[in-house]
């Protein structure tokens, strides 16, 4: 039985992961960590996630024998929690370069899956976008993402993943060609990749990558219809991390392992 502890258990994703873990016969929910000092400390984890009372309380720290941490919090909290030195699946997005470097350093001693998008569909799309960008070399690439009004970081981690895939298909680095939104006089430069973020309502997550040619347009779209798809991906990654050697892994590693 693989034990998982959900960090950020009171959040939108945390609650979804708790519910999915409780329904998974191969996994045991070992605990749920909530923000220190929050009113959810001590709450029943089952009640917190809408699954009904389970007799396991939300805590400020992972329990002993926490198993794999599944983290959906903020970049600051995610970096703090590296100090637990436990195998982890990190779904938190918006990490700075420096915060990412801290994750890489921690992954020298424990297995960590860092995945800004846990869905199988988006991860398959990355390969398709890379290939399209390579083959449609002269086309203009624009990425548009939409998320619910409560999302903190922009553009989304997934938009950046898609942007990196498109840039790498052209042998470029996203940092050198990305343009985030446009305002005022801003004609399109050759080879740039435009990235645009929409925020509103309850949108779970939508990503469009558009290739504009002179005589045709090619568009790929991914729509997450429910957070459940991310939660199931995160638990798949937790199974992978439970058996992996120390190192930093991506969702591609998880999916290609067949886990
Ligand atoms: P949310 O704001 O609903 O939840 C975040 C939770 O973390 C909150 O309950 C907050 O109280 C808690 N938290 C903050 N600091 C904490 C700490 N020190 N210890 C424990 N808990 C703490 O946000 P959300 O919509 O659940 O998203 C969380 C993160 O996951 C975001 O970065 C989001 O972009 C990302 N996300 C990733 C994926 C993916 O597939 N990788 C999918 C959806 C969301």
Short mmCIF file of C-alpha atoms and ligand atoms in Angstrom, two decimals:
data_model
loop_
_atom_site.label_atom_id
_atom_site.label_comp_id
_atom_site.label_asym_id
_atom_site.label_seq_id
_atom_site.Cartn_x
_atom_site.Cartn_y
_atom_site.Cartn_z
CA UNK A 1 0.00 0.00 0.00
CA UNK A 2 1.47 3.39 -0.99
CA UNK A 3 0.93 6.15 1.55
CA UNK A 4 0.37 9.72 0.42
CA UNK A 5 0.15 12.96 2.37
CA UNK A 6 -1.58 15.84 0.64
CA UNK A 7 0.02 19.23 1.27
CA UNK A 8 -2.37 22.12 0.71
CA UNK A 9 -5.21 19.76 1.60
CA UNK A 10 -7.78 22.56 2.02
CA UNK A 11 -7.15 24.05 -1.44
CA UNK A 12 -9.04 23.42 -4.68
CA UNK A 13 -6.52 20.83 -5.88
CA UNK A 14 -5.71 19.46 -2.42
CA UNK A 15 -9.34 18.56 -1.74
CA UNK A 16 -9.62 16.87 -5.14
CA UNK A 17 -6.45 14.83 -4.51
CA UNK A 18 -7.69 13.78 -1.04
CA UNK A 19 -11.00 12.61 -2.53
CA UNK A 20 -9.26 10.70 -5.33
CA UNK A 21 -6.81 9.09 -2.86
CA UNK A 22 -9.67 7.94 -0.61
CA UNK A 23 -11.32 6.25 -3.59
CA UNK A 24 -8.13 4.53 -4.77
CA UNK A 25 -7.82 1.00 -3.34
CA UNK A 26 -4.03 0.92 -3.91
CA UNK A 27 -3.35 4.09 -1.93
CA UNK A 28 -3.67 5.07 1.68
CA UNK A 29 -4.23 8.70 2.67
CA UNK A 30 -1.67 9.11 5.45
CA UNK A 31 -2.37 12.77 6.21
CA UNK A 32 -3.25 16.23 5.00
CA UNK A 33 -1.22 19.36 5.68
CA UNK A 34 -2.99 22.72 5.76
CA UNK A 35 -1.65 26.25 6.14
CA UNK A 36 -0.25 26.74 9.67
CA UNK A 37 -2.68 28.72 11.83
CA UNK A 38 -5.59 28.27 9.43
CA UNK A 39 -9.03 27.33 10.79
CA UNK A 40 -8.76 24.00 8.94
CA UNK A 41 -6.05 22.69 11.31
CA UNK A 42 -7.63 19.74 13.16
CA UNK A 43 -10.56 19.43 10.74
CA UNK A 44 -11.51 15.94 9.57
CA UNK A 45 -9.78 15.41 6.21
CA UNK A 46 -12.73 13.46 4.78
CA UNK A 47 -15.15 16.23 5.71
CA UNK A 48 -12.74 18.86 4.36
CA UNK A 49 -12.77 17.25 0.92
CA UNK A 50 -16.47 16.38 0.90
CA UNK A 51 -16.00 12.60 1.24
CA UNK A 52 -17.54 12.31 4.72
CA UNK A 53 -15.88 11.74 8.10
CA UNK A 54 -12.78 9.45 8.05
CA UNK A 55 -11.31 10.10 11.50
CA UNK A 56 -8.04 11.61 10.23
CA UNK A 57 -7.29 15.22 11.15
CA UNK A 58 -5.66 17.90 8.98
CA UNK A 59 -2.33 18.98 10.50
CA UNK A 60 0.34 21.66 10.20
CA UNK A 61 3.11 19.11 9.57
CA UNK A 62 3.17 15.78 7.74
CA UNK A 63 2.61 12.76 10.01
CA UNK A 64 5.36 10.26 10.74
CA UNK A 65 5.41 7.72 7.94
CA UNK A 66 3.92 10.32 5.57
CA UNK A 67 4.85 8.35 2.45
CA UNK A 68 4.91 10.57 -0.66
CA UNK A 69 3.97 14.25 -0.33
CA UNK A 70 1.59 15.53 -3.00
CA UNK A 71 1.96 19.30 -2.98
CA UNK A 72 -0.42 21.89 -4.45
CA UNK A 73 0.23 25.10 -2.52
CA UNK A 74 2.25 28.24 -3.31
CA UNK A 75 5.85 28.47 -4.55
CA UNK A 76 7.02 29.83 -1.17
CA UNK A 77 5.37 26.99 0.80
CA UNK A 78 6.59 24.38 -1.70
CA UNK A 79 10.21 25.44 -1.22
CA UNK A 80 9.82 25.47 2.59
CA UNK A 81 8.47 21.92 2.50
CA UNK A 82 11.61 20.61 0.75
CA UNK A 83 13.10 20.59 4.26
CA UNK A 84 10.99 17.48 5.06
CA UNK A 85 13.27 15.57 2.68
CA UNK A 86 10.45 13.26 1.62
CA UNK A 87 9.62 11.85 -1.83
CA UNK A 88 7.31 14.41 -3.40
CA UNK A 89 5.03 15.21 -6.29
CA UNK A 90 4.97 18.96 -6.84
CA UNK A 91 2.05 20.39 -8.80
CA UNK A 92 2.50 23.97 -7.62
CA UNK A 93 3.17 26.37 -10.50
CA UNK A 94 4.77 29.81 -10.73
CA UNK A 95 8.16 28.77 -9.28
CA UNK A 96 10.95 31.27 -10.00
CA UNK A 97 14.28 30.11 -11.44
CA UNK A 98 15.76 30.22 -7.96
CA UNK A 99 12.90 28.23 -6.43
CA UNK A 100 13.23 25.64 -9.18
CA UNK A 101 16.94 25.38 -8.45
CA UNK A 102 16.08 24.64 -4.79
CA UNK A 103 13.81 21.79 -5.96
CA UNK A 104 16.62 20.44 -8.17
CA UNK A 105 18.99 20.52 -5.24
CA UNK A 106 16.54 18.67 -2.96
CA UNK A 107 16.03 16.04 -5.67
CA UNK A 108 19.65 14.94 -5.24
CA UNK A 109 18.60 13.07 -2.09
CA UNK A 110 14.90 12.20 -2.70
CA UNK A 111 12.77 11.48 -5.77
CA UNK A 112 10.71 14.51 -6.81
CA UNK A 113 8.23 14.72 -9.69
CA UNK A 114 7.83 18.37 -10.71
CA UNK A 115 4.89 18.70 -13.09
CA UNK A 116 3.16 22.02 -13.83
CA UNK A 117 0.44 19.97 -15.54
CA UNK A 118 -0.50 16.48 -14.39
CA UNK A 119 -2.92 15.60 -17.19
CA UNK A 120 -2.00 12.89 -19.67
CA UNK A 121 -3.49 14.93 -22.55
CA UNK A 122 -1.36 18.03 -22.04
CA UNK A 123 1.78 15.96 -21.68
CA UNK A 124 1.07 14.19 -24.96
CA UNK A 125 0.34 17.53 -26.57
CA UNK A 126 3.85 18.76 -25.76
CA UNK A 127 5.34 16.32 -28.29
CA UNK A 128 2.76 17.28 -30.90
CA UNK A 129 3.44 21.01 -30.42
CA UNK A 130 7.19 20.48 -30.68
CA UNK A 131 6.72 18.61 -33.96
CA UNK A 132 4.26 21.14 -35.40
CA UNK A 133 6.61 24.02 -34.54
CA UNK A 134 9.47 22.23 -36.24
CA UNK A 135 7.54 21.28 -39.38
CA UNK A 136 5.58 24.55 -39.70
CA UNK A 137 8.79 26.52 -39.42
CA UNK A 138 7.67 29.85 -40.90
CA UNK A 139 4.32 30.02 -39.08
CA UNK A 140 3.62 32.52 -36.30
CA UNK A 141 3.00 30.82 -32.94
CA UNK A 142 0.62 32.27 -30.35
CA UNK A 143 -0.47 30.61 -27.09
CA UNK A 144 -3.67 31.58 -25.29
CA UNK A 145 -4.61 30.17 -21.89
CA UNK A 146 -7.69 30.70 -19.72
CA UNK A 147 -8.17 29.92 -16.02
CA UNK A 148 -10.57 30.66 -13.16
CA UNK A 149 -10.49 34.03 -11.45
CA UNK A 150 -8.63 32.66 -8.37
CA UNK A 151 -5.44 31.59 -10.19
CA UNK A 152 -2.40 33.46 -8.84
CA UNK A 153 0.33 33.03 -11.45
CA UNK A 154 0.26 34.15 -15.08
CA UNK A 155 0.90 32.88 -17.61
CA UNK A 156 0.12 29.34 -16.45
CA UNK A 157 2.87 26.79 -15.93
CA UNK A 158 1.27 24.79 -18.74
CA UNK A 159 1.43 27.73 -21.18
CA UNK A 160 5.14 27.97 -20.40
CA UNK A 161 5.58 24.22 -20.97
CA UNK A 162 3.80 24.52 -24.33
CA UNK A 163 5.89 27.59 -25.19
CA UNK A 164 9.10 25.72 -24.37
CA UNK A 165 7.96 22.81 -26.52
CA UNK A 166 7.27 25.13 -29.49
CA UNK A 167 10.58 26.99 -29.02
CA UNK A 168 12.57 23.76 -28.75
CA UNK A 169 10.96 22.50 -31.99
CA UNK A 170 12.66 25.49 -33.62
CA UNK A 171 15.95 25.08 -31.79
CA UNK A 172 15.27 28.19 -29.69
CA UNK A 173 14.92 29.02 -25.99
CA UNK A 174 11.55 30.37 -24.92
CA UNK A 175 13.28 33.13 -22.91
CA UNK A 176 14.71 34.53 -26.16
CA UNK A 177 11.47 34.60 -28.18
CA UNK A 178 8.54 34.93 -25.72
CA UNK A 179 6.33 38.02 -25.74
CA UNK A 180 3.84 38.20 -22.84
CA UNK A 181 0.76 40.14 -24.02
CA UNK A 182 0.99 43.18 -26.26
CA UNK A 183 0.14 46.80 -25.69
CA UNK A 184 0.75 49.97 -27.66
CA UNK A 185 2.97 49.87 -30.74
CA UNK A 186 4.22 46.29 -30.74
CA UNK A 187 4.52 44.81 -34.22
CA UNK A 188 5.25 41.11 -34.36
CA UNK A 189 8.93 40.26 -34.67
CA UNK A 190 10.03 37.30 -36.77
CA UNK A 191 10.01 34.10 -34.71
CA UNK A 192 8.41 35.45 -31.56
CA UNK A 193 6.01 33.31 -29.52
CA UNK A 194 3.13 35.34 -28.05
CA UNK A 195 1.65 34.15 -24.74
CA UNK A 196 -1.63 35.51 -23.42
CA UNK A 197 -3.52 34.83 -20.19
CA UNK A 198 -7.28 35.17 -19.67
CA UNK A 199 -8.72 35.04 -16.12
CA UNK A 200 -12.34 34.70 -15.10
CA UNK A 201 -15.17 32.66 -13.66
CA UNK A 202 -14.62 28.99 -12.95
CA UNK A 203 -12.54 27.88 -15.98
CA UNK A 204 -10.56 24.79 -14.86
CA UNK A 205 -7.93 25.26 -17.57
CA UNK A 206 -7.87 25.85 -21.30
CA UNK A 207 -4.80 26.06 -23.55
CA UNK A 208 -4.67 26.86 -27.26
CA UNK A 209 -1.57 26.85 -29.41
CA UNK A 210 -2.14 28.48 -32.78
CA UNK A 211 0.16 28.32 -35.79
CA UNK A 212 -0.68 31.12 -38.22
CA UNK A 213 0.53 30.52 -41.78
CA UNK A 214 -0.02 32.71 -44.85
CA UNK A 215 -2.72 30.42 -46.22
CA UNK A 216 -3.81 28.29 -43.27
CA UNK A 217 -4.07 28.18 -39.52
CA UNK A 218 -3.46 25.14 -37.34
CA UNK A 219 -4.77 25.15 -33.79
CA UNK A 220 -4.42 22.61 -31.00
CA UNK A 221 -6.63 22.94 -27.94
CA UNK A 222 -6.67 21.27 -24.55
CA UNK A 223 -9.55 21.74 -22.13
CA UNK A 224 -9.47 20.36 -18.62
CA UNK A 225 -13.08 19.65 -17.76
CA UNK A 226 -12.49 18.85 -14.10
CA UNK A 227 -9.65 19.01 -11.54
CA UNK A 228 -10.08 15.25 -11.19
CA UNK A 229 -7.87 14.70 -14.24
CA UNK A 230 -4.98 16.56 -12.49
CA UNK A 231 -5.63 14.71 -9.22
CA UNK A 232 -5.47 11.30 -10.90
CA UNK A 233 -2.25 12.30 -12.68
CA UNK A 234 -0.78 13.45 -9.36
CA UNK A 235 -1.57 10.08 -7.74
CA UNK A 236 -0.05 8.27 -10.71
CA UNK A 237 3.06 10.39 -10.16
CA UNK A 238 2.96 9.51 -6.42
CA UNK A 239 3.06 5.78 -7.24
CA UNK A 240 6.04 6.46 -9.53
CA UNK A 241 7.85 8.55 -6.87
CA UNK A 242 7.31 5.88 -4.21
CA UNK A 243 9.42 3.46 -6.27
CA UNK A 244 11.90 5.89 -7.87
CA UNK A 245 15.54 6.59 -7.05
CA UNK A 246 16.44 10.14 -5.95
CA UNK A 247 16.26 12.55 -8.87
CA UNK A 248 14.10 15.18 -10.52
CA UNK A 249 11.41 13.75 -12.77
CA UNK A 250 8.74 15.15 -15.10
CA UNK A 251 5.26 13.91 -15.93
CA UNK A 252 6.74 12.53 -19.16
CA UNK A 253 8.93 10.23 -17.06
CA UNK A 254 5.85 9.08 -15.15
CA UNK A 255 3.78 8.45 -18.28
CA UNK A 256 6.55 6.71 -20.18
CA UNK A 257 7.18 4.40 -17.22
CA UNK A 258 3.68 3.02 -17.79
CA UNK A 259 2.96 3.72 -14.11
P1 LIG B 1 -5.71 27.08 -3.82
O1 LIG B 1 -5.37 28.50 -3.48
O2 LIG B 1 -7.15 26.67 -3.89
O3 LIG B 1 -4.98 26.10 -2.76
C1 LIG B 1 -3.70 26.30 -2.24
C2 LIG B 1 -3.75 25.85 -0.79
O4 LIG B 1 -2.44 25.85 -0.25
C3 LIG B 1 -4.60 26.80 0.10
O5 LIG B 1 -5.56 26.03 0.80
C4 LIG B 1 -3.56 27.38 1.05
O6 LIG B 1 -4.11 27.65 2.33
C5 LIG B 1 -2.55 26.25 1.10
N1 LIG B 1 -1.25 26.62 1.65
C6 LIG B 1 -0.57 27.78 1.50
N2 LIG B 1 0.56 27.74 2.21
C7 LIG B 1 0.59 26.53 2.84
C8 LIG B 1 1.50 25.89 3.74
N3 LIG B 1 2.61 26.52 4.13
N4 LIG B 1 1.23 24.65 4.17
C9 LIG B 1 0.10 24.01 3.77
N5 LIG B 1 -0.83 24.57 2.94
C10 LIG B 1 -0.55 25.82 2.48
O7 LIG B 1 -4.97 26.79 -5.18
P2 LIG B 1 -5.19 25.55 -6.21
O8 LIG B 1 -6.13 25.97 -7.27
O9 LIG B 1 -5.43 24.31 -5.44
O10 LIG B 1 -3.75 25.50 -6.88
C11 LIG B 1 -2.58 25.27 -6.12
C12 LIG B 1 -1.36 25.25 -7.03
O11 LIG B 1 -1.46 24.13 -7.91
C13 LIG B 1 -1.24 26.48 -7.94
O12 LIG B 1 0.13 26.78 -8.10
C14 LIG B 1 -1.83 26.00 -9.26
O13 LIG B 1 -1.37 26.72 -10.37
C15 LIG B 1 -1.35 24.58 -9.26
N6 LIG B 1 -2.09 23.65 -10.14
C16 LIG B 1 -1.35 22.71 -10.77
C17 LIG B 1 -1.97 21.74 -11.53
C18 LIG B 1 -1.13 20.66 -12.17
O14 LIG B 1 -1.66 19.84 -12.91
N7 LIG B 1 0.17 20.62 -11.87
C19 LIG B 1 -3.36 21.75 -11.69
C20 LIG B 1 -4.10 22.73 -11.03
C21 LIG B 1 -3.45 23.68 -10.24
#
